[in-house]
């Protein structure tokens, strides 16, 4: 198995033109169905929340999107227009590794996921009167959202929403009704550049998590999140 550093070098050497070729071959156009932003029904009938990785610096950028509540009506913590969002408005601990305690989730986990609403949908997702989905922070959305439904086949990079349904060279495509549609070369290249950036960032984050991992004691009902900056509390403050 290649080291994270070796995979990071491979990610840095990815050819954007080749990635764009693969994206063109697969084809893609967003239909604004919202499936990649919403919770879903699992095989056992349970409602599963939307889970998309957000890096620490991306979460901080989203905290500064001060017109969010102007567009949505109300931010998760009830912040007023012109003020920054709280960390918990933006990010929640990645659920993997946590268990249900008497007062909610507890345990240890790695990395953060975008915050969700009571229905399990991304907190920044909305629909217009015609039922078309929209991201309220589209210009500041995380890389995993910007590049969906694609990922790069490198060790240490993530596969959003399960295994790939199509693959072309280094590019994997994941379940999405927009796959197979025509995409312009300009759009394919823009998506390819973002895909390369995401692959590099994911591996940089993985190296950071490894290098800054420092086990801390936890109490009952406690949650610790280990990210590339070290252990943190659920509100994003250092542990």
PDB file of C-alpha atoms in Angstrom:
ATOM      1  CA  UNK A   1       0.000   0.000   0.000  1.00  0.00           C
ATOM      2  CA  UNK A   2       1.344   3.408  -0.994  1.00  0.00           C
ATOM      3  CA  UNK A   3       2.117   5.933   1.722  1.00  0.00           C
ATOM      4  CA  UNK A   4      -0.032   9.040   2.034  1.00  0.00           C
ATOM      5  CA  UNK A   5       2.935  11.109   0.898  1.00  0.00           C
ATOM      6  CA  UNK A   6       3.304   8.993  -2.248  1.00  0.00           C
ATOM      7  CA  UNK A   7      -0.401   9.333  -3.012  1.00  0.00           C
ATOM      8  CA  UNK A   8      -0.150  13.081  -2.412  1.00  0.00           C
ATOM      9  CA  UNK A   9       2.626  13.287  -5.006  1.00  0.00           C
ATOM     10  CA  UNK A  10       0.446  11.365  -7.463  1.00  0.00           C
ATOM     11  CA  UNK A  11      -2.451  13.736  -6.783  1.00  0.00           C
ATOM     12  CA  UNK A  12      -0.219  16.764  -7.362  1.00  0.00           C
ATOM     13  CA  UNK A  13       0.885  15.256 -10.686  1.00  0.00           C
ATOM     14  CA  UNK A  14      -2.629  14.609 -11.998  1.00  0.00           C
ATOM     15  CA  UNK A  15      -3.153  15.955 -15.504  1.00  0.00           C
ATOM     16  CA  UNK A  16      -6.191  18.254 -15.610  1.00  0.00           C
ATOM     17  CA  UNK A  17      -6.681  17.642 -19.348  1.00  0.00           C
ATOM     18  CA  UNK A  18      -6.831  13.876 -18.783  1.00  0.00           C
ATOM     19  CA  UNK A  19      -9.315  14.315 -15.955  1.00  0.00           C
ATOM     20  CA  UNK A  20     -11.417  16.554 -18.207  1.00  0.00           C
ATOM     21  CA  UNK A  21     -11.296  13.923 -20.967  1.00  0.00           C
ATOM     22  CA  UNK A  22     -12.675  11.352 -18.530  1.00  0.00           C
ATOM     23  CA  UNK A  23     -15.413  13.689 -17.309  1.00  0.00           C
ATOM     24  CA  UNK A  24     -16.412  14.433 -20.912  1.00  0.00           C
ATOM     25  CA  UNK A  25     -16.550  10.716 -21.713  1.00  0.00           C
ATOM     26  CA  UNK A  26     -18.768   9.977 -18.704  1.00  0.00           C
ATOM     27  CA  UNK A  27     -20.840  13.125 -19.161  1.00  0.00           C
ATOM     28  CA  UNK A  28     -22.607  15.206 -16.526  1.00  0.00           C
ATOM     29  CA  UNK A  29     -25.093  18.019 -16.064  1.00  0.00           C
ATOM     30  CA  UNK A  30     -26.598  18.988 -12.708  1.00  0.00           C
ATOM     31  CA  UNK A  31     -30.393  18.571 -12.793  1.00  0.00           C
ATOM     32  CA  UNK A  32     -30.872  20.305  -9.421  1.00  0.00           C
ATOM     33  CA  UNK A  33     -32.675  17.244  -8.093  1.00  0.00           C
ATOM     34  CA  UNK A  34     -31.073  17.804  -4.678  1.00  0.00           C
ATOM     35  CA  UNK A  35     -30.398  14.107  -4.059  1.00  0.00           C
ATOM     36  CA  UNK A  36     -26.752  14.751  -3.156  1.00  0.00           C
ATOM     37  CA  UNK A  37     -27.787  17.377  -0.574  1.00  0.00           C
ATOM     38  CA  UNK A  38     -30.592  15.527   1.183  1.00  0.00           C
ATOM     39  CA  UNK A  39     -30.951  12.702   3.673  1.00  0.00           C
ATOM     40  CA  UNK A  40     -32.111   9.348   2.389  1.00  0.00           C
ATOM     41  CA  UNK A  41     -33.899   6.156   3.392  1.00  0.00           C
ATOM     42  CA  UNK A  42     -31.555   3.289   4.269  1.00  0.00           C
ATOM     43  CA  UNK A  43     -32.212  -0.368   3.436  1.00  0.00           C
ATOM     44  CA  UNK A  44     -33.724  -0.898   6.888  1.00  0.00           C
ATOM     45  CA  UNK A  45     -36.119   2.020   6.439  1.00  0.00           C
ATOM     46  CA  UNK A  46     -34.289   4.415   8.739  1.00  0.00           C
ATOM     47  CA  UNK A  47     -33.755   8.022   7.716  1.00  0.00           C
ATOM     48  CA  UNK A  48     -30.021   8.610   7.204  1.00  0.00           C
ATOM     49  CA  UNK A  49     -28.662  12.167   7.270  1.00  0.00           C
ATOM     50  CA  UNK A  50     -26.733  13.792   4.436  1.00  0.00           C
ATOM     51  CA  UNK A  51     -23.032  13.273   5.193  1.00  0.00           C
ATOM     52  CA  UNK A  52     -20.438  15.318   3.286  1.00  0.00           C
ATOM     53  CA  UNK A  53     -16.917  16.018   4.496  1.00  0.00           C
ATOM     54  CA  UNK A  54     -16.021  19.621   5.235  1.00  0.00           C
ATOM     55  CA  UNK A  55     -12.413  20.621   6.006  1.00  0.00           C
ATOM     56  CA  UNK A  56     -11.714  22.907   9.001  1.00  0.00           C
ATOM     57  CA  UNK A  57     -10.798  25.907   6.847  1.00  0.00           C
ATOM     58  CA  UNK A  58     -13.894  25.352   4.681  1.00  0.00           C
ATOM     59  CA  UNK A  59     -16.049  25.380   7.817  1.00  0.00           C
ATOM     60  CA  UNK A  60     -14.493  28.678   8.891  1.00  0.00           C
ATOM     61  CA  UNK A  61     -15.165  30.157   5.448  1.00  0.00           C
ATOM     62  CA  UNK A  62     -18.809  29.107   5.714  1.00  0.00           C
ATOM     63  CA  UNK A  63     -19.012  30.708   9.158  1.00  0.00           C
ATOM     64  CA  UNK A  64     -18.247  34.015   7.484  1.00  0.00           C
ATOM     65  CA  UNK A  65     -21.052  33.746   4.917  1.00  0.00           C
ATOM     66  CA  UNK A  66     -22.956  36.476   6.711  1.00  0.00           C
ATOM     67  CA  UNK A  67     -25.843  36.772   4.253  1.00  0.00           C
ATOM     68  CA  UNK A  68     -26.898  33.142   4.698  1.00  0.00           C
ATOM     69  CA  UNK A  69     -29.839  33.963   6.963  1.00  0.00           C
ATOM     70  CA  UNK A  70     -30.943  36.670   4.531  1.00  0.00           C
ATOM     71  CA  UNK A  71     -31.306  34.017   1.853  1.00  0.00           C
ATOM     72  CA  UNK A  72     -32.744  31.229   4.007  1.00  0.00           C
ATOM     73  CA  UNK A  73     -34.782  33.184   6.524  1.00  0.00           C
ATOM     74  CA  UNK A  74     -33.008  31.916   9.628  1.00  0.00           C
ATOM     75  CA  UNK A  75     -29.613  30.393  10.391  1.00  0.00           C
ATOM     76  CA  UNK A  76     -29.453  27.280  12.523  1.00  0.00           C
ATOM     77  CA  UNK A  77     -28.504  29.154  15.707  1.00  0.00           C
ATOM     78  CA  UNK A  78     -30.767  32.094  14.965  1.00  0.00           C
ATOM     79  CA  UNK A  79     -27.900  34.435  14.156  1.00  0.00           C
ATOM     80  CA  UNK A  80     -28.949  37.780  12.721  1.00  0.00           C
ATOM     81  CA  UNK A  81     -28.057  39.176   9.327  1.00  0.00           C
ATOM     82  CA  UNK A  82     -24.497  40.407   9.073  1.00  0.00           C
ATOM     83  CA  UNK A  83     -23.094  38.190  11.839  1.00  0.00           C
ATOM     84  CA  UNK A  84     -20.966  35.089  11.491  1.00  0.00           C
ATOM     85  CA  UNK A  85     -22.466  31.641  11.952  1.00  0.00           C
ATOM     86  CA  UNK A  86     -21.480  29.432  14.863  1.00  0.00           C
ATOM     87  CA  UNK A  87     -19.291  26.395  14.142  1.00  0.00           C
ATOM     88  CA  UNK A  88     -22.214  24.084  14.926  1.00  0.00           C
ATOM     89  CA  UNK A  89     -24.347  25.884  12.328  1.00  0.00           C
ATOM     90  CA  UNK A  90     -21.849  24.737   9.714  1.00  0.00           C
ATOM     91  CA  UNK A  91     -20.259  21.465  10.822  1.00  0.00           C
ATOM     92  CA  UNK A  92     -21.033  18.415  12.938  1.00  0.00           C
ATOM     93  CA  UNK A  93     -18.761  15.557  14.003  1.00  0.00           C
ATOM     94  CA  UNK A  94     -18.492  12.852  11.360  1.00  0.00           C
ATOM     95  CA  UNK A  95     -20.881  10.186  12.726  1.00  0.00           C
ATOM     96  CA  UNK A  96     -18.646   7.189  12.044  1.00  0.00           C
ATOM     97  CA  UNK A  97     -17.177   5.904  15.319  1.00  0.00           C
ATOM     98  CA  UNK A  98     -19.730   7.624  17.546  1.00  0.00           C
ATOM     99  CA  UNK A  99     -22.337   5.753  19.579  1.00  0.00           C
ATOM    100  CA  UNK A 100     -25.705   6.800  20.990  1.00  0.00           C
ATOM    101  CA  UNK A 101     -25.418   7.732  24.654  1.00  0.00           C
ATOM    102  CA  UNK A 102     -28.062   8.803  27.152  1.00  0.00           C
ATOM    103  CA  UNK A 103     -27.705  12.445  26.131  1.00  0.00           C
ATOM    104  CA  UNK A 104     -26.814  12.035  22.460  1.00  0.00           C
ATOM    105  CA  UNK A 105     -23.766  10.925  20.475  1.00  0.00           C
ATOM    106  CA  UNK A 106     -20.544  10.198  22.323  1.00  0.00           C
ATOM    107  CA  UNK A 107     -17.082   8.838  21.572  1.00  0.00           C
ATOM    108  CA  UNK A 108     -14.311   9.704  19.136  1.00  0.00           C
ATOM    109  CA  UNK A 109     -14.384  10.351  15.410  1.00  0.00           C
ATOM    110  CA  UNK A 110     -12.279  11.796  12.618  1.00  0.00           C
ATOM    111  CA  UNK A 111     -13.097  14.874  10.516  1.00  0.00           C
ATOM    112  CA  UNK A 112     -16.278  16.920  10.139  1.00  0.00           C
ATOM    113  CA  UNK A 113     -19.471  16.674   8.102  1.00  0.00           C
ATOM    114  CA  UNK A 114     -21.682  19.512   6.919  1.00  0.00           C
ATOM    115  CA  UNK A 115     -24.431  20.288   9.408  1.00  0.00           C
ATOM    116  CA  UNK A 116     -27.914  18.945   8.715  1.00  0.00           C
ATOM    117  CA  UNK A 117     -31.449  20.026   9.586  1.00  0.00           C
ATOM    118  CA  UNK A 118     -34.126  18.025  11.391  1.00  0.00           C
ATOM    119  CA  UNK A 119     -34.909  16.109   8.187  1.00  0.00           C
ATOM    120  CA  UNK A 120     -31.278  15.119   7.658  1.00  0.00           C
ATOM    121  CA  UNK A 121     -30.826  17.471   4.699  1.00  0.00           C
ATOM    122  CA  UNK A 122     -27.792  19.742   4.396  1.00  0.00           C
ATOM    123  CA  UNK A 123     -28.537  22.875   6.401  1.00  0.00           C
ATOM    124  CA  UNK A 124     -27.648  25.018   3.382  1.00  0.00           C
ATOM    125  CA  UNK A 125     -30.014  23.202   1.005  1.00  0.00           C
ATOM    126  CA  UNK A 126     -33.275  24.796  -0.086  1.00  0.00           C
ATOM    127  CA  UNK A 127     -35.901  24.313  -2.798  1.00  0.00           C
ATOM    128  CA  UNK A 128     -37.745  26.897  -4.841  1.00  0.00           C
ATOM    129  CA  UNK A 129     -41.487  26.911  -5.483  1.00  0.00           C
ATOM    130  CA  UNK A 130     -41.010  24.506  -8.412  1.00  0.00           C
ATOM    131  CA  UNK A 131     -39.160  21.993  -6.246  1.00  0.00           C
ATOM    132  CA  UNK A 132     -35.785  22.727  -7.816  1.00  0.00           C
ATOM    133  CA  UNK A 133     -32.894  22.337  -5.389  1.00  0.00           C
ATOM    134  CA  UNK A 134     -30.398  25.079  -4.641  1.00  0.00           C
ATOM    135  CA  UNK A 135     -27.367  25.620  -2.416  1.00  0.00           C
ATOM    136  CA  UNK A 136     -27.597  28.818  -0.377  1.00  0.00           C
ATOM    137  CA  UNK A 137     -23.801  29.046  -0.133  1.00  0.00           C
ATOM    138  CA  UNK A 138     -23.050  27.873  -3.668  1.00  0.00           C
ATOM    139  CA  UNK A 139     -20.059  30.155  -4.243  1.00  0.00           C
ATOM    140  CA  UNK A 140     -18.481  29.028  -0.949  1.00  0.00           C
ATOM    141  CA  UNK A 141     -19.504  25.363  -0.996  1.00  0.00           C
ATOM    142  CA  UNK A 142     -16.923  22.735   0.055  1.00  0.00           C
ATOM    143  CA  UNK A 143     -14.827  20.955  -2.564  1.00  0.00           C
ATOM    144  CA  UNK A 144     -16.708  17.681  -2.129  1.00  0.00           C
ATOM    145  CA  UNK A 145     -19.906  19.486  -3.151  1.00  0.00           C
ATOM    146  CA  UNK A 146     -18.236  21.367  -5.993  1.00  0.00           C
ATOM    147  CA  UNK A 147     -16.955  18.122  -7.542  1.00  0.00           C
ATOM    148  CA  UNK A 148     -19.869  15.756  -6.956  1.00  0.00           C
ATOM    149  CA  UNK A 149     -20.600  13.209  -8.472  1.00  0.00           C
ATOM    150  CA  UNK A 150     -16.913  12.604  -9.256  1.00  0.00           C
ATOM    151  CA  UNK A 151     -13.898  11.485  -7.263  1.00  0.00           C
ATOM    152  CA  UNK A 152     -10.334  10.427  -8.058  1.00  0.00           C
ATOM    153  CA  UNK A 153      -9.181   6.828  -7.660  1.00  0.00           C
ATOM    154  CA  UNK A 154      -6.278   7.424  -5.301  1.00  0.00           C
ATOM    155  CA  UNK A 155      -5.669   5.842  -1.909  1.00  0.00           C
ATOM    156  CA  UNK A 156      -6.512   8.266   0.884  1.00  0.00           C
ATOM    157  CA  UNK A 157      -9.251  10.061  -1.099  1.00  0.00           C
ATOM    158  CA  UNK A 158     -12.942   9.674  -0.329  1.00  0.00           C
ATOM    159  CA  UNK A 159     -15.784   8.172  -2.323  1.00  0.00           C
ATOM    160  CA  UNK A 160     -18.910  10.240  -1.605  1.00  0.00           C
ATOM    161  CA  UNK A 161     -22.190   8.373  -1.192  1.00  0.00           C
ATOM    162  CA  UNK A 162     -20.830   4.888  -1.730  1.00  0.00           C
ATOM    163  CA  UNK A 163     -19.019   2.994  -4.430  1.00  0.00           C
ATOM    164  CA  UNK A 164     -18.595   4.255  -7.985  1.00  0.00           C
ATOM    165  CA  UNK A 165     -21.200   3.426 -10.634  1.00  0.00           C
ATOM    166  CA  UNK A 166     -18.889   4.316 -13.530  1.00  0.00           C
ATOM    167  CA  UNK A 167     -15.159   4.795 -13.980  1.00  0.00           C
ATOM    168  CA  UNK A 168     -12.943   6.254 -16.686  1.00  0.00           C
ATOM    169  CA  UNK A 169      -9.201   6.227 -16.064  1.00  0.00           C
ATOM    170  CA  UNK A 170      -8.564   7.849 -12.676  1.00  0.00           C
ATOM    171  CA  UNK A 171     -12.049   9.361 -12.488  1.00  0.00           C
ATOM    172  CA  UNK A 172     -14.866   7.645 -10.610  1.00  0.00           C
ATOM    173  CA  UNK A 173     -18.511   8.640 -11.003  1.00  0.00           C
ATOM    174  CA  UNK A 174     -21.032   8.132  -8.216  1.00  0.00           C
ATOM    175  CA  UNK A 175     -24.781   7.755  -8.289  1.00  0.00           C
ATOM    176  CA  UNK A 176     -26.432  10.823  -9.805  1.00  0.00           C
ATOM    177  CA  UNK A 177     -29.248  11.296 -12.316  1.00  0.00           C
ATOM    178  CA  UNK A 178     -27.150  13.928 -14.114  1.00  0.00           C
ATOM    179  CA  UNK A 179     -24.547  11.404 -15.297  1.00  0.00           C
ATOM    180  CA  UNK A 180     -24.380  10.648 -19.019  1.00  0.00           C
ATOM    181  CA  UNK A 181     -25.483  14.124 -20.102  1.00  0.00           C
ATOM    182  CA  UNK A 182     -23.462  16.361 -22.424  1.00  0.00           C
ATOM    183  CA  UNK A 183     -20.909  18.637 -20.783  1.00  0.00           C
ATOM    184  CA  UNK A 184     -18.891  21.369 -22.509  1.00  0.00           C
ATOM    185  CA  UNK A 185     -15.108  21.203 -22.607  1.00  0.00           C
ATOM    186  CA  UNK A 186     -14.893  24.408 -20.577  1.00  0.00           C
ATOM    187  CA  UNK A 187     -17.139  22.998 -17.850  1.00  0.00           C
ATOM    188  CA  UNK A 188     -15.285  19.676 -17.879  1.00  0.00           C
ATOM    189  CA  UNK A 189     -11.948  21.437 -17.407  1.00  0.00           C
ATOM    190  CA  UNK A 190     -13.304  23.600 -14.589  1.00  0.00           C
ATOM    191  CA  UNK A 191     -14.635  20.498 -12.849  1.00  0.00           C
ATOM    192  CA  UNK A 192     -11.351  18.672 -13.456  1.00  0.00           C
ATOM    193  CA  UNK A 193      -9.339  21.468 -11.830  1.00  0.00           C
ATOM    194  CA  UNK A 194     -11.580  21.374  -8.772  1.00  0.00           C
ATOM    195  CA  UNK A 195     -11.335  17.577  -8.683  1.00  0.00           C
ATOM    196  CA  UNK A 196      -7.541  17.712  -8.657  1.00  0.00           C
ATOM    197  CA  UNK A 197      -7.581  20.380  -5.949  1.00  0.00           C
ATOM    198  CA  UNK A 198      -9.904  18.226  -3.853  1.00  0.00           C
ATOM    199  CA  UNK A 199      -7.712  15.126  -4.250  1.00  0.00           C
ATOM    200  CA  UNK A 200      -4.667  17.081  -3.094  1.00  0.00           C
ATOM    201  CA  UNK A 201      -6.567  18.624  -0.184  1.00  0.00           C
ATOM    202  CA  UNK A 202      -7.993  15.295   0.979  1.00  0.00           C
ATOM    203  CA  UNK A 203      -4.531  13.798   1.124  1.00  0.00           C
ATOM    204  CA  UNK A 204      -3.072  16.853   2.828  1.00  0.00           C
ATOM    205  CA  UNK A 205      -5.836  16.594   5.411  1.00  0.00           C
ATOM    206  CA  UNK A 206      -5.167  12.869   5.896  1.00  0.00           C
ATOM    207  CA  UNK A 207      -1.474  13.582   6.502  1.00  0.00           C
ATOM    208  CA  UNK A 208      -2.438  16.335   8.934  1.00  0.00           C
ATOM    209  CA  UNK A 209      -4.811  14.069  10.857  1.00  0.00           C
ATOM    210  CA  UNK A 210      -2.075  11.460  11.164  1.00  0.00           C
ATOM    211  CA  UNK A 211       0.665  13.885  12.157  1.00  0.00           C
ATOM    212  CA  UNK A 212      -1.459  15.875  14.621  1.00  0.00           C
ATOM    213  CA  UNK A 213      -3.232  12.931  16.211  1.00  0.00           C
ATOM    214  CA  UNK A 214      -2.949  13.169  19.975  1.00  0.00           C
ATOM    215  CA  UNK A 215      -5.243  10.869  22.007  1.00  0.00           C
ATOM    216  CA  UNK A 216      -7.186  12.670  24.720  1.00  0.00           C
ATOM    217  CA  UNK A 217      -9.257  11.367  27.604  1.00  0.00           C
ATOM    218  CA  UNK A 218     -13.014  11.423  27.131  1.00  0.00           C
ATOM    219  CA  UNK A 219     -15.784  11.421  29.704  1.00  0.00           C
ATOM    220  CA  UNK A 220     -19.195   9.785  29.383  1.00  0.00           C
ATOM    221  CA  UNK A 221     -21.346  11.773  26.988  1.00  0.00           C
ATOM    222  CA  UNK A 222     -18.302  13.434  25.489  1.00  0.00           C
ATOM    223  CA  UNK A 223     -17.366  13.735  21.797  1.00  0.00           C
ATOM    224  CA  UNK A 224     -13.856  14.354  20.478  1.00  0.00           C
ATOM    225  CA  UNK A 225     -13.182  15.095  16.807  1.00  0.00           C
ATOM    226  CA  UNK A 226      -9.675  14.528  15.428  1.00  0.00           C
ATOM    227  CA  UNK A 227      -8.988  16.628  12.358  1.00  0.00           C
ATOM    228  CA  UNK A 228      -5.858  17.905  10.603  1.00  0.00           C
ATOM    229  CA  UNK A 229      -5.414  20.574  13.296  1.00  0.00           C
ATOM    230  CA  UNK A 230      -5.609  18.210  16.271  1.00  0.00           C
ATOM    231  CA  UNK A 231      -8.337  17.075  18.702  1.00  0.00           C
ATOM    232  CA  UNK A 232     -11.374  19.348  19.035  1.00  0.00           C
ATOM    233  CA  UNK A 233     -14.658  19.716  20.847  1.00  0.00           C
ATOM    234  CA  UNK A 234     -17.964  19.613  18.971  1.00  0.00           C
ATOM    235  CA  UNK A 235     -17.982  23.412  18.780  1.00  0.00           C
ATOM    236  CA  UNK A 236     -14.691  23.384  16.835  1.00  0.00           C
ATOM    237  CA  UNK A 237     -12.537  24.638  19.700  1.00  0.00           C
ATOM    238  CA  UNK A 238      -9.186  22.899  20.377  1.00  0.00           C
ATOM    239  CA  UNK A 239      -9.309  20.136  22.932  1.00  0.00           C
TER     240      UNK A 239
END
